[in-house]
XYZ file of C-alpha atoms in Angstrom:
595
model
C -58.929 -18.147 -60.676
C -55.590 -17.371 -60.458
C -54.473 -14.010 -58.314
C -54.446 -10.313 -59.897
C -51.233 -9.810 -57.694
C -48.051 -10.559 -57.570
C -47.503 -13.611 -55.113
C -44.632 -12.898 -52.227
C -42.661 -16.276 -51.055
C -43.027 -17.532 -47.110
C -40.406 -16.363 -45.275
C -37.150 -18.787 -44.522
C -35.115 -19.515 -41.903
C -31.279 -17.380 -41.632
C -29.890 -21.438 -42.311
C -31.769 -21.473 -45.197
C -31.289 -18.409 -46.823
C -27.678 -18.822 -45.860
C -27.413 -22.176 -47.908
C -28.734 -20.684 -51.000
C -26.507 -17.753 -51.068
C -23.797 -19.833 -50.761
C -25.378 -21.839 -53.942
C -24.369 -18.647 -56.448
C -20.950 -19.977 -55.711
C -21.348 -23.759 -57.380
C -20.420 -21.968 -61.243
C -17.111 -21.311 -59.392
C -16.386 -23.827 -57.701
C -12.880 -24.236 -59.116
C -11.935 -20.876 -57.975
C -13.199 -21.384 -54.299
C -11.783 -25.127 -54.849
C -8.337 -22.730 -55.325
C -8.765 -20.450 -52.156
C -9.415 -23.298 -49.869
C -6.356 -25.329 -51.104
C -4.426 -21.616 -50.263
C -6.248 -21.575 -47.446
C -4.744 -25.043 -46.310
C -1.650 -24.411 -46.918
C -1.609 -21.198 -45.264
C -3.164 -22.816 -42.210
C -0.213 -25.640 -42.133
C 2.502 -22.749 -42.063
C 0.680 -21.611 -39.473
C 0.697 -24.423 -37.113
C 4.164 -24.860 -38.160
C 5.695 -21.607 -37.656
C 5.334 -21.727 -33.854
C 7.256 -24.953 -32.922
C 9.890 -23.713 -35.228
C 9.913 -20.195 -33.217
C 10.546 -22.933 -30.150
C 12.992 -24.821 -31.990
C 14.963 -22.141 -32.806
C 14.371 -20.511 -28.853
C 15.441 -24.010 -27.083
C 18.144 -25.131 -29.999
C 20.002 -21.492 -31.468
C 19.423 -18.856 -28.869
C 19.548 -20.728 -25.366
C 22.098 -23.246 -26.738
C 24.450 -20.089 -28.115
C 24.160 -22.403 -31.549
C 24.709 -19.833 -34.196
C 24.078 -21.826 -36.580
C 21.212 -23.249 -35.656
C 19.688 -20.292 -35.295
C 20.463 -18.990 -38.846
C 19.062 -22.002 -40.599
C 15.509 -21.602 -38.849
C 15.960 -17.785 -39.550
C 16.649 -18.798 -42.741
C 13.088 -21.502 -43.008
C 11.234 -18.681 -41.350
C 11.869 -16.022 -43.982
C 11.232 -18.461 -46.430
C 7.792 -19.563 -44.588
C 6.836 -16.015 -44.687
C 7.637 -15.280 -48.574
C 5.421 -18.159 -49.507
C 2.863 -17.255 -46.842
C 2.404 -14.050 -48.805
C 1.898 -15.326 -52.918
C -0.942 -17.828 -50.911
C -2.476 -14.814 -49.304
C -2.062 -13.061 -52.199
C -3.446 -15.505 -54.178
C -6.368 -16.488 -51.705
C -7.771 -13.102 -51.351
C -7.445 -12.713 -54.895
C -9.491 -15.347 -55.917
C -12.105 -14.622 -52.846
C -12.769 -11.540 -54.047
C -13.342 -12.856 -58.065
C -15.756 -15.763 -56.613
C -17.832 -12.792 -54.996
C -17.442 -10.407 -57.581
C -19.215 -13.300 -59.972
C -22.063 -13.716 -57.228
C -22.896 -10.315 -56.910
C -22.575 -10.209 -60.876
C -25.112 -13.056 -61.520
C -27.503 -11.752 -58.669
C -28.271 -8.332 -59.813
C -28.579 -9.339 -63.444
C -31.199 -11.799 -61.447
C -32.837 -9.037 -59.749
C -33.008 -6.926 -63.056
C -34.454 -9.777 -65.164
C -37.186 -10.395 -62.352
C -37.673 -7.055 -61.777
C -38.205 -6.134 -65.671
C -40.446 -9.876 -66.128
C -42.570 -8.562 -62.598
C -46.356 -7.826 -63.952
C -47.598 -4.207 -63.584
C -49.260 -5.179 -60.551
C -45.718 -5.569 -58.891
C -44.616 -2.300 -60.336
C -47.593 -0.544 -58.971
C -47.212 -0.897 -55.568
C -43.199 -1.070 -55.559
C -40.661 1.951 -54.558
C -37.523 2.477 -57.096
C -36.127 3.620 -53.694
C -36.577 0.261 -52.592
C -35.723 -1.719 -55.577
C -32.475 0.136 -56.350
C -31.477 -0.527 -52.437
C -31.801 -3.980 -52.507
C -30.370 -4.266 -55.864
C -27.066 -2.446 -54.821
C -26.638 -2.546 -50.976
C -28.275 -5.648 -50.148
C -26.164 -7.402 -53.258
C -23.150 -5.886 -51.740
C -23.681 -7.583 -48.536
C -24.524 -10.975 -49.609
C -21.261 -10.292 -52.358
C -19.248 -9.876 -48.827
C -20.810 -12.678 -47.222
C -20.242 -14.891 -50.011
C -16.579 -13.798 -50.197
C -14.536 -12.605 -47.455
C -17.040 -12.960 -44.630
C -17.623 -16.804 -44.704
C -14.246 -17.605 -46.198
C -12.791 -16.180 -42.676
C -15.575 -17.998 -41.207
C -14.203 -21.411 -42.255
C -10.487 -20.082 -41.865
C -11.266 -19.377 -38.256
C -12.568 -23.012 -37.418
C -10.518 -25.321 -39.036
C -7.584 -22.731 -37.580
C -9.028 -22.976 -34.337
C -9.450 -27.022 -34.367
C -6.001 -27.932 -35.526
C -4.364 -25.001 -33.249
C -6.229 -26.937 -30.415
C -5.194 -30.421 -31.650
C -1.644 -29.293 -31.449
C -2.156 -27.796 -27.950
C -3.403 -30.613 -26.140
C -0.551 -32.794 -28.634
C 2.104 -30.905 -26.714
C 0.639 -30.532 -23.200
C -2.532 -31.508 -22.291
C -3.433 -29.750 -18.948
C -2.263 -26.210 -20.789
C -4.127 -27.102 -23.704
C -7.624 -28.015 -21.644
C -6.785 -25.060 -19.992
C -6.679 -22.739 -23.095
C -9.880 -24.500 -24.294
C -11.927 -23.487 -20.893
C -12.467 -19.677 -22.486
C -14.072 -21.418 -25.701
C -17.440 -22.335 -24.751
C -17.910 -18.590 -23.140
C -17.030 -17.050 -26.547
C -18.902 -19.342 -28.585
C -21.974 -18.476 -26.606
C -21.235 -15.159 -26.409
C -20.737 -14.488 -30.277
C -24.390 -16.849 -31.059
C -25.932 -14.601 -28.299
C -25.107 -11.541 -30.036
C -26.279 -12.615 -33.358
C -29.594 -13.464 -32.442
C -30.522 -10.491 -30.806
C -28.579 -8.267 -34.112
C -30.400 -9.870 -36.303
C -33.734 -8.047 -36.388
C -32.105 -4.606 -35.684
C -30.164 -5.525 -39.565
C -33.393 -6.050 -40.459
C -34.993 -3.048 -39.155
C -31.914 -1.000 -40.469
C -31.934 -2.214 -43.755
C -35.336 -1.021 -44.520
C -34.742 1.919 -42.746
C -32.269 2.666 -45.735
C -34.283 1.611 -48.002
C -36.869 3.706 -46.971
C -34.210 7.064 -46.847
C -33.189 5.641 -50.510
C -36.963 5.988 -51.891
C -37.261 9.402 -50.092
C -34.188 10.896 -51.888
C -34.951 8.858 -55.499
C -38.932 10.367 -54.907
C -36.888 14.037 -53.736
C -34.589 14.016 -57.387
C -37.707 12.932 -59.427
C -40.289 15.687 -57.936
C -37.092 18.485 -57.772
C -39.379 20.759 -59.971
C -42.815 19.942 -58.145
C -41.096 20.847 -55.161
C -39.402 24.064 -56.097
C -42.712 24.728 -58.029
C -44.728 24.377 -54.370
C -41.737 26.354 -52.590
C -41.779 23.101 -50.221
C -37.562 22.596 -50.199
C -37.592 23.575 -46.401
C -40.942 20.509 -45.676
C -39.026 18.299 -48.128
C -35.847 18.814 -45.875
C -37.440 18.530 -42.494
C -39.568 14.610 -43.723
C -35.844 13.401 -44.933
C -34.261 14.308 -41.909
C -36.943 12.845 -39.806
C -36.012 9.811 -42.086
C -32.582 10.110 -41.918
C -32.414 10.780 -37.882
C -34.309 7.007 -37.772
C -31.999 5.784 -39.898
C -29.257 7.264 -37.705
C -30.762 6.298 -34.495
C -30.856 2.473 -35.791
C -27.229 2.709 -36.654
C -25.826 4.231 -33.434
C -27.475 1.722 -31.420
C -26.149 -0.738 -33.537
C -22.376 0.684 -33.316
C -23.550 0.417 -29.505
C -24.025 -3.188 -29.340
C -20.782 -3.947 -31.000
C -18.504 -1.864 -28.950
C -19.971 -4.061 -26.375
C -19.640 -7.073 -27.768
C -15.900 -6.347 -28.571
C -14.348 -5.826 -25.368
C -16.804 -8.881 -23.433
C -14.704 -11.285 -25.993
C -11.411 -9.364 -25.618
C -12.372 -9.586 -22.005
C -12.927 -13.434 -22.008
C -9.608 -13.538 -24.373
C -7.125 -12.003 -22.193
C -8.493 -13.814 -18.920
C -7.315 -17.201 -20.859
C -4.161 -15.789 -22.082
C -3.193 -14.640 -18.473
C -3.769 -18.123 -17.151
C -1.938 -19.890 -19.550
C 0.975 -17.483 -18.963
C 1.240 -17.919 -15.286
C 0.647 -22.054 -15.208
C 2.887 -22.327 -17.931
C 5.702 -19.898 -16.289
C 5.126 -22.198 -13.776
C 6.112 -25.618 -15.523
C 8.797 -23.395 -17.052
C 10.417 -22.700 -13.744
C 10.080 -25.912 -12.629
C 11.883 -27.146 -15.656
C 8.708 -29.213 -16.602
C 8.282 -27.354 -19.995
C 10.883 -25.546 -22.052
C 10.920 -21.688 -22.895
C 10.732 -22.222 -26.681
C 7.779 -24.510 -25.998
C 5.677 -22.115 -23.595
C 6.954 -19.024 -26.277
C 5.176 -21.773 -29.062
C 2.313 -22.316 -26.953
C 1.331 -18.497 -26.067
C 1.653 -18.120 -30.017
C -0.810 -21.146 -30.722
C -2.937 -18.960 -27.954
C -2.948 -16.360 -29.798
C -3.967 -18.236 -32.922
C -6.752 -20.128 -30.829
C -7.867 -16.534 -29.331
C -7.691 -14.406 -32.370
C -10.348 -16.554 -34.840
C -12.810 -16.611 -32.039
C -12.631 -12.789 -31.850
C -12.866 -12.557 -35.665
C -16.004 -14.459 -35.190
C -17.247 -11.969 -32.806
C -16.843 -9.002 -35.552
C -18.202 -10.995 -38.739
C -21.057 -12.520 -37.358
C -23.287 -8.946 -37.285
C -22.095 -9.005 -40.969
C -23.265 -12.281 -41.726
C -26.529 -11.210 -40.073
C -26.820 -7.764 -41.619
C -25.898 -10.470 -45.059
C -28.815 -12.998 -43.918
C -30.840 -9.833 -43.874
C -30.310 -8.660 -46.972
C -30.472 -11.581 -48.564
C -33.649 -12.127 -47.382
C -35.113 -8.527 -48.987
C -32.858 -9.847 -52.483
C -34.578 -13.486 -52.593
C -37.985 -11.787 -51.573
C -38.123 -10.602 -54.755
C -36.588 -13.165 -56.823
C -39.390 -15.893 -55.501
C -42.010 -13.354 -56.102
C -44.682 -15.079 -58.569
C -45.806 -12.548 -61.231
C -49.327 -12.698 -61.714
C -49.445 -12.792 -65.217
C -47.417 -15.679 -66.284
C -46.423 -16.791 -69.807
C -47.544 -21.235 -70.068
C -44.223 -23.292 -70.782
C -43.985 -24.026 -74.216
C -46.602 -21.342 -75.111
C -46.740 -20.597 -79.287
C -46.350 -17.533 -80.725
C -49.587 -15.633 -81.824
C -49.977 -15.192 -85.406
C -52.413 -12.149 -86.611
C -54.997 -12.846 -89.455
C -57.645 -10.576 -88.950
C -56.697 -8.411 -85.856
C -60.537 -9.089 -84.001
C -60.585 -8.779 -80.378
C -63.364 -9.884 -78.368
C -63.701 -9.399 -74.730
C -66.104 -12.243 -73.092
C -68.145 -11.622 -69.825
C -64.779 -10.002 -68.583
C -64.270 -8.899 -64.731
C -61.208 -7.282 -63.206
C -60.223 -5.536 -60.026
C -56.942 -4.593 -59.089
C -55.623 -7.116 -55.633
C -58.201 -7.038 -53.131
C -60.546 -4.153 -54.215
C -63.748 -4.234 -55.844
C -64.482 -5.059 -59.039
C -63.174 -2.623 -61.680
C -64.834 -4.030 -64.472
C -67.699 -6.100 -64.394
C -69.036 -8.435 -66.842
C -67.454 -6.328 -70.413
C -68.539 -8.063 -74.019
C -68.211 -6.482 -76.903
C -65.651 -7.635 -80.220
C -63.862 -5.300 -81.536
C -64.077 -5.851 -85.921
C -60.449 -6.018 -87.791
C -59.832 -2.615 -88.890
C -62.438 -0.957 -86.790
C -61.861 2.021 -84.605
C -63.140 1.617 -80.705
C -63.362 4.552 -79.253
C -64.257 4.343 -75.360
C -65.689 6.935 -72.774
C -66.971 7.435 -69.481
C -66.833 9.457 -66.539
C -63.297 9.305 -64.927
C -62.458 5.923 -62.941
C -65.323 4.234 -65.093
C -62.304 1.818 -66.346
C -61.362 2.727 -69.834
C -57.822 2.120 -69.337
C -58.643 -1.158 -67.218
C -59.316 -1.994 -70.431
C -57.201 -1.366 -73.008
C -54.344 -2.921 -70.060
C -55.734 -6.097 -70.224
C -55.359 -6.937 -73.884
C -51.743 -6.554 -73.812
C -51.925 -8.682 -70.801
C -50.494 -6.146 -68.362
C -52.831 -7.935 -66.310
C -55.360 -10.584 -66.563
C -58.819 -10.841 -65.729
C -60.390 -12.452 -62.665
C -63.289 -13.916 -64.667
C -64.022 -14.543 -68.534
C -61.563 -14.271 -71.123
C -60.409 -11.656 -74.050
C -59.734 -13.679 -77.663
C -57.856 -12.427 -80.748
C -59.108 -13.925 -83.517
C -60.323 -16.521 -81.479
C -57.217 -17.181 -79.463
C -57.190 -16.909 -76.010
C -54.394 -14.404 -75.291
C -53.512 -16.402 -72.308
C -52.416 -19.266 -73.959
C -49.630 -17.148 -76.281
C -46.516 -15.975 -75.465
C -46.325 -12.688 -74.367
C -43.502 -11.249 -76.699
C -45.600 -12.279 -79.746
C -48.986 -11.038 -78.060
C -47.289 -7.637 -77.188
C -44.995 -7.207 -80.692
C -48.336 -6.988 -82.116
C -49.340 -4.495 -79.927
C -48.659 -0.692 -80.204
C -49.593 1.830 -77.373
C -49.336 5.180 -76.595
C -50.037 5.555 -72.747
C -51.620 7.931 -70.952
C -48.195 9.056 -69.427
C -45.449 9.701 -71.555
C -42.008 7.797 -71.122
C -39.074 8.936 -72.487
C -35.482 7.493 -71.698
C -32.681 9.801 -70.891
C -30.976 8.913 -74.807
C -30.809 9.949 -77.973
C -34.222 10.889 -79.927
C -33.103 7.976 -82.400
C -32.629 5.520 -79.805
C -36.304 6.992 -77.920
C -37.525 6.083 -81.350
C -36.469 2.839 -82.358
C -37.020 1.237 -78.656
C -39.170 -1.159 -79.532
C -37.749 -1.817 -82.920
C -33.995 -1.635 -83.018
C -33.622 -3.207 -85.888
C -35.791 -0.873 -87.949
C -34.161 1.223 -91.614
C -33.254 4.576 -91.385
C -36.394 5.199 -93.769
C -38.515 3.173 -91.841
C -37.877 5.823 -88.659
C -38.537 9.219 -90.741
C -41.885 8.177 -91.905
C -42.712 7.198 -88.463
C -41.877 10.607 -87.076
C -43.608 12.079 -90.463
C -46.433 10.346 -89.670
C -46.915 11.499 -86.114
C -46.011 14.902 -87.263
C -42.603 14.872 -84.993
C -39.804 14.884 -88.060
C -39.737 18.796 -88.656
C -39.336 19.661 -84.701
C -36.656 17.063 -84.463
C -34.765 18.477 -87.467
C -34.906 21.748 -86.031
C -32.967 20.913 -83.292
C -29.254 20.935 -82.986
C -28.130 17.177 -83.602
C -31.681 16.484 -85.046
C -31.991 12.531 -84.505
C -29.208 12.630 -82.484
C -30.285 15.326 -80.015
C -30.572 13.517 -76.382
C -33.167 14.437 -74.109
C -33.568 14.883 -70.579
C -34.524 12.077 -68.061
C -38.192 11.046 -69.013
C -37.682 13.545 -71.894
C -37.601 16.335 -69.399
C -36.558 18.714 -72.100
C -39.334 18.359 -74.403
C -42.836 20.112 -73.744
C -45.878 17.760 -73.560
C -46.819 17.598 -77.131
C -43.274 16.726 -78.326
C -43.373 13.662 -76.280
C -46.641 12.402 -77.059
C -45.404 12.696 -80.836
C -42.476 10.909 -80.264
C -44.691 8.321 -78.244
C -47.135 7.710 -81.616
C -44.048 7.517 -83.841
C -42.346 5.232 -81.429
C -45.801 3.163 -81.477
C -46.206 3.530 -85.593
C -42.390 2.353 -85.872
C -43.672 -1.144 -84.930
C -45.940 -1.323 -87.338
C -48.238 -2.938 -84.993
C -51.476 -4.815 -86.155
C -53.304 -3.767 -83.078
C -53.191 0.397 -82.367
C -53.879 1.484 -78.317
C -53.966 5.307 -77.573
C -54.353 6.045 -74.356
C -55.316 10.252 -74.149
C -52.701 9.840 -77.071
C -53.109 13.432 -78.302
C -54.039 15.324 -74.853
C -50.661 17.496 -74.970
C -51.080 18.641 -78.848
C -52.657 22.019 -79.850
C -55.342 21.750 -81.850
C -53.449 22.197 -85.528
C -50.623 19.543 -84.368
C -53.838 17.267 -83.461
C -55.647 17.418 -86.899
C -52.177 16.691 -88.393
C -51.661 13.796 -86.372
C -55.762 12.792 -87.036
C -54.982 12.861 -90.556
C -51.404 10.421 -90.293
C -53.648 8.712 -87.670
C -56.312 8.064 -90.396
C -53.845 6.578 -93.062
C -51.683 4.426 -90.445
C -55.387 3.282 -88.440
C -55.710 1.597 -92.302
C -55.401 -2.389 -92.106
C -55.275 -2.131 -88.401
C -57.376 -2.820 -85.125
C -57.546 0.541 -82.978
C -58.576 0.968 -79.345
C -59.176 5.084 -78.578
C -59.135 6.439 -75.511
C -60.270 10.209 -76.607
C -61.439 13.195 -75.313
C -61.038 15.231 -78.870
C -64.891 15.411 -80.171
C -63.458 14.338 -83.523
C -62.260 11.266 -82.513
C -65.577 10.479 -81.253
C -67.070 11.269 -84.361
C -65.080 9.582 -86.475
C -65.176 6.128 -84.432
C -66.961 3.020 -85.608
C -67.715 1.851 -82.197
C -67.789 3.636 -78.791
C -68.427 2.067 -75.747
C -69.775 4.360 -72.878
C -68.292 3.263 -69.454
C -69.620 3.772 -66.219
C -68.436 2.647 -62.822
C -66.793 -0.604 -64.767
C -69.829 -1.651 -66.898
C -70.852 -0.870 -70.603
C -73.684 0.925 -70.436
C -74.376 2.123 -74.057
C -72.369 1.278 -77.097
C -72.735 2.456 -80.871
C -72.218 5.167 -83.316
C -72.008 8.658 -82.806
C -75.524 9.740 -83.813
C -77.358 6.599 -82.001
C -75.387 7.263 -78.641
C -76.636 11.445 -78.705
C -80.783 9.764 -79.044
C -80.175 6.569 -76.954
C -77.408 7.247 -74.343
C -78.690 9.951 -71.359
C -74.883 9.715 -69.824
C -72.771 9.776 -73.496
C -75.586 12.940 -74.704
C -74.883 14.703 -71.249
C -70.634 14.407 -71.339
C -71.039 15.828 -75.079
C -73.102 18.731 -74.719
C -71.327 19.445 -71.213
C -67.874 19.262 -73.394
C -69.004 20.667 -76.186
C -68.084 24.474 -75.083
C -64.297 22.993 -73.716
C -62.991 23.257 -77.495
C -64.519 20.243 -78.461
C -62.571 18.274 -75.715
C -64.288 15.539 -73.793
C -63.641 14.377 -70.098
C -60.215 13.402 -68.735
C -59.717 9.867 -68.631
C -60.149 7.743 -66.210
């Protein structure tokens, strides 16, 4: 049976998750084909610019050729002015390639993220999520760019700066070459320690980014608990680890820094002093030793780039490992290739010998049959936690069942696609979600494409159109994030009509009407009663009239059915439903909270 879970991917190693970052970058390959050509070129002034700085030393200035001297002023300037459009150019086009990668890998993250089963989403931070979408993106857009363009810069720089050294003198050029393999080691020694301190510092962040996110969304619960000076002290504690993680990171670099700069300048010396050496003994020209300390200086200088962007890269390798973490995540309910599209007859749904538990807990539901009639109203209740919402989850496949199956007429709902199971599907859940829009768009979410009539009978029907239109912009009116500016009963309205709008075949109300007085309820009831017409409805309810009024209800306890019928055969036949009514029955005819 496959897992209830969301399935994480085996961790890679840095090579590997390396190579497929770099892989974003195949769409443009004609851009990066551009900044390596630049990059070339670039690289060839470079390795030219020297010997003509001892040309013009040995031929202008010590030969008192004036001349001479202003023609290879003349091919400098000129060397420089086309140095620039390349670099211009090159850094340019770097920074579109990277752009694109970090372009196509959060709209990546945000299609996984949104196709991610509710299994994923109950367990996951938005702290977390939003982190990895925007820092960790931004690092692997940086390593992807600038980062491992320089890388390749550096080494072919350093290999044809070296070729050229040992081309013009051989012992100087071994010479310069003897500080290389202590660099090398030094920069991969550094890396592999800095790697797991990124690691640890990146979900440090992400950790300080889910405490502030939790902080803005609980502002009022806070306030409302006086607990601003508790709230302050766990972020800081957060924040100081953070902190701590950082400054010992800073550490490690400033040491890093001056061991290569150390390592550096003990290679430049030497080379100075053996080559004054050949110079005074007229073995070795001044223009060539002034064109060999400047290839030094071109050999020297990539290696100590290295040193900088390698934490980078591994801070990158880090993040990239969070980004792809989630992007090989296997939802656990999965739409079949090639699945059809579910086509509604009758609107019967029939749940057979069903079990469910959520991961690695008990079961949740245990062995649930029943079949729900077209055009029938189920109403279900039990005790809280008894699994009436387990339920009504798993038809629109927010998750599926670890045993049996649930049909609609007769079709397994596994075997459709989802878009087609769930466009068929209208719910109002037990918590109200509201986007931070316009009451029009709020409305017509799950149908954009719906009339202008079409939307006012929808809000008619759930009783919402004459407390829009007394607003200020009406339809138009925005509302707060999560509809933080409308009270409880104004949201579940806007909920049913946003439900009604889709004109769904199958009707789920979760508590649908637990935030509406009792008037705005029997107004709804009644809309409820004309739109429930034609259609399949799955209740949730706690209002004694809904009970009443139900063809079926199922009595839930601790994940099994243990009664089911009318009304009037439950109160003689059913000790548990008899003993929640008559308990309720003095609440203002309001049953049990759900569960």
């Amino acid at each position: 049976m496959k897992p209830t879970t969301d399935t994480h991917p085996q961790k890679n190693s840095q090579a590997a998750i390396l190579i497929r970052c770099f892989g974003y970058l195949r769409p443009h390959w004609k851009i990066i084909l551009g900044v390596y050509g630049a990059m070339v070129l670039i690289d060839l002034i470079a390795m030219v610019n020297p010997q003509l700085i001892g040309w013009t030393i040995d031929q202008g200035i010590e030969a008192g050729n004036a001349a001479q001297l202003a023609v290879a002023v003349g091919v400098l300037l000129a060397l420089v002015l086309v140095k620039g459009v390349l670099t211009y150019y090159e850094g340019l086009w770097t920074e579109v390639a990277s752009q694109n990668v970090a372009y196509d890998l959060r709209n990546a993250l945000q299609r996984k993220i949104t196709e991610l089963s509710f299994s994923f989403h109950d367990k996951a931070e938005a702290g977390d999520l939003l982190s990895r979408a925007i820092q960790d993106v931004e690092r692997i857009r940086f390593l992807t760019g600038r980062a491992s363009f320089r890388v390749i810069e550096s080494i072919f720089l350093m290999l044809a700066t070296a070729a050229v050294m040992i081309w013009m003198n051989p012992r100087l050029g071994l010479l310069a070459m003897l500080a290389m393999p202590l660099l090398v080691v030094q920069s991969i020694r550094f890396g592999r320690v800095f790697r797991p301190l990124s690691q640890d510092i990146q979900k440090q962040l992400s950790v300080l980014t889910t405490r502030v996110e939790q902080n803005l969304r609980g502002v009022r619960v806070i306030k409302t608990f006086a607990q601003e000076e508790a709230e302050m002290a766990r972020f800081a504690a957060e924040n100081q680890k953070w902190y701590d993680l950082s400054a010992f990171s800073a550490q490690m670099q400033s040491n890093n820094m001056p061991t290569l700069n150390l390592i550096a300048s003990i290679s430049s010396v030497a080379i100075l002093l053996y080559g004054g050496i050949l110079v005074i003994n007229q073995a070795l020209t001044l223009g060539e030793l002034v064109a060999f300390t400047t290839y030094v200086a071109q050999l020297v200088s990539p290696v100590r780039f290295l040193g900088m962007v390698l934490p980078a890269i591994t801070m990158a390798a880090a993040s990239a490992e969070r980004v792809f973490e989630i992007l090989d995540t296997i939802p656990a309910v999965e739409e079949k290739p090639g699945a059809p599209d579910l086509t509604l007859q009758r609107g019967e749904v029939c749940f057979e010998n069903v079990s469910f538990a959520y991961g690695r807990q008990t079961g949740v539901l245990k062995d649930i049959n029943f079949t729900a009639q077209p055009r029938q109203v189920i109403a279900l209740l039990g005790p809280t936690g008894s699994g009436k919402t387990s339920v009504v989850n798993l038809i629109p496949r927010f998750y599926d069942p670890t045993a049996g199956r649930i049909t609609i007429d007769g079709t397994d709902i596994r075997e459709v696609s989802l878009n087609s199971l769930r466009g068929q599907i209208g719910m109002v859940l037990q918590e109200t979600t509201l986007f931070a829009a316009t009451i029009r768009e709020n409305l017509t979410f799950g149908r954009p494409d719906a009339t202008e009539e079409e939307m006012l009978q929808a809000a008619k029907d759930a009783q919402a159109h004459d407390f829009i239109m007394q607003m200020a912009n009406g339809y138009e009116t925005k509302v707060g994030e999560r509809g933080i500016t409308l009270s409880g009963g104004q949201k579940q309205r806007l909920a049913i009509a946003r439900a009604l709008l889709t004109d769904p075949r199958i009707l789920i109300l979760d508590d649908a009407m637990s935030s509406v007085d009792s008037e705005t309820e029997h107004l709804i009831q009644l809309a409820l009663e004309r739109v429930m017409q034609g259609r399949t409805t799955f209740v949730i309810a706690h209002r004694l009239s809904t009970v009443h009024s139900a063809d079926l209800i199922l009595v839930l306890d601790r994940g099994r059915i243990v009664a089911r019928g009318r009304h009037e055969e439950l109160l003689r036949s059913s000790p548990l439903y008899a003993s929640i009514y008559s308990q309720q029955l003095e609440m203002g005819g309001r049953l049990k909270p759900a569960g």
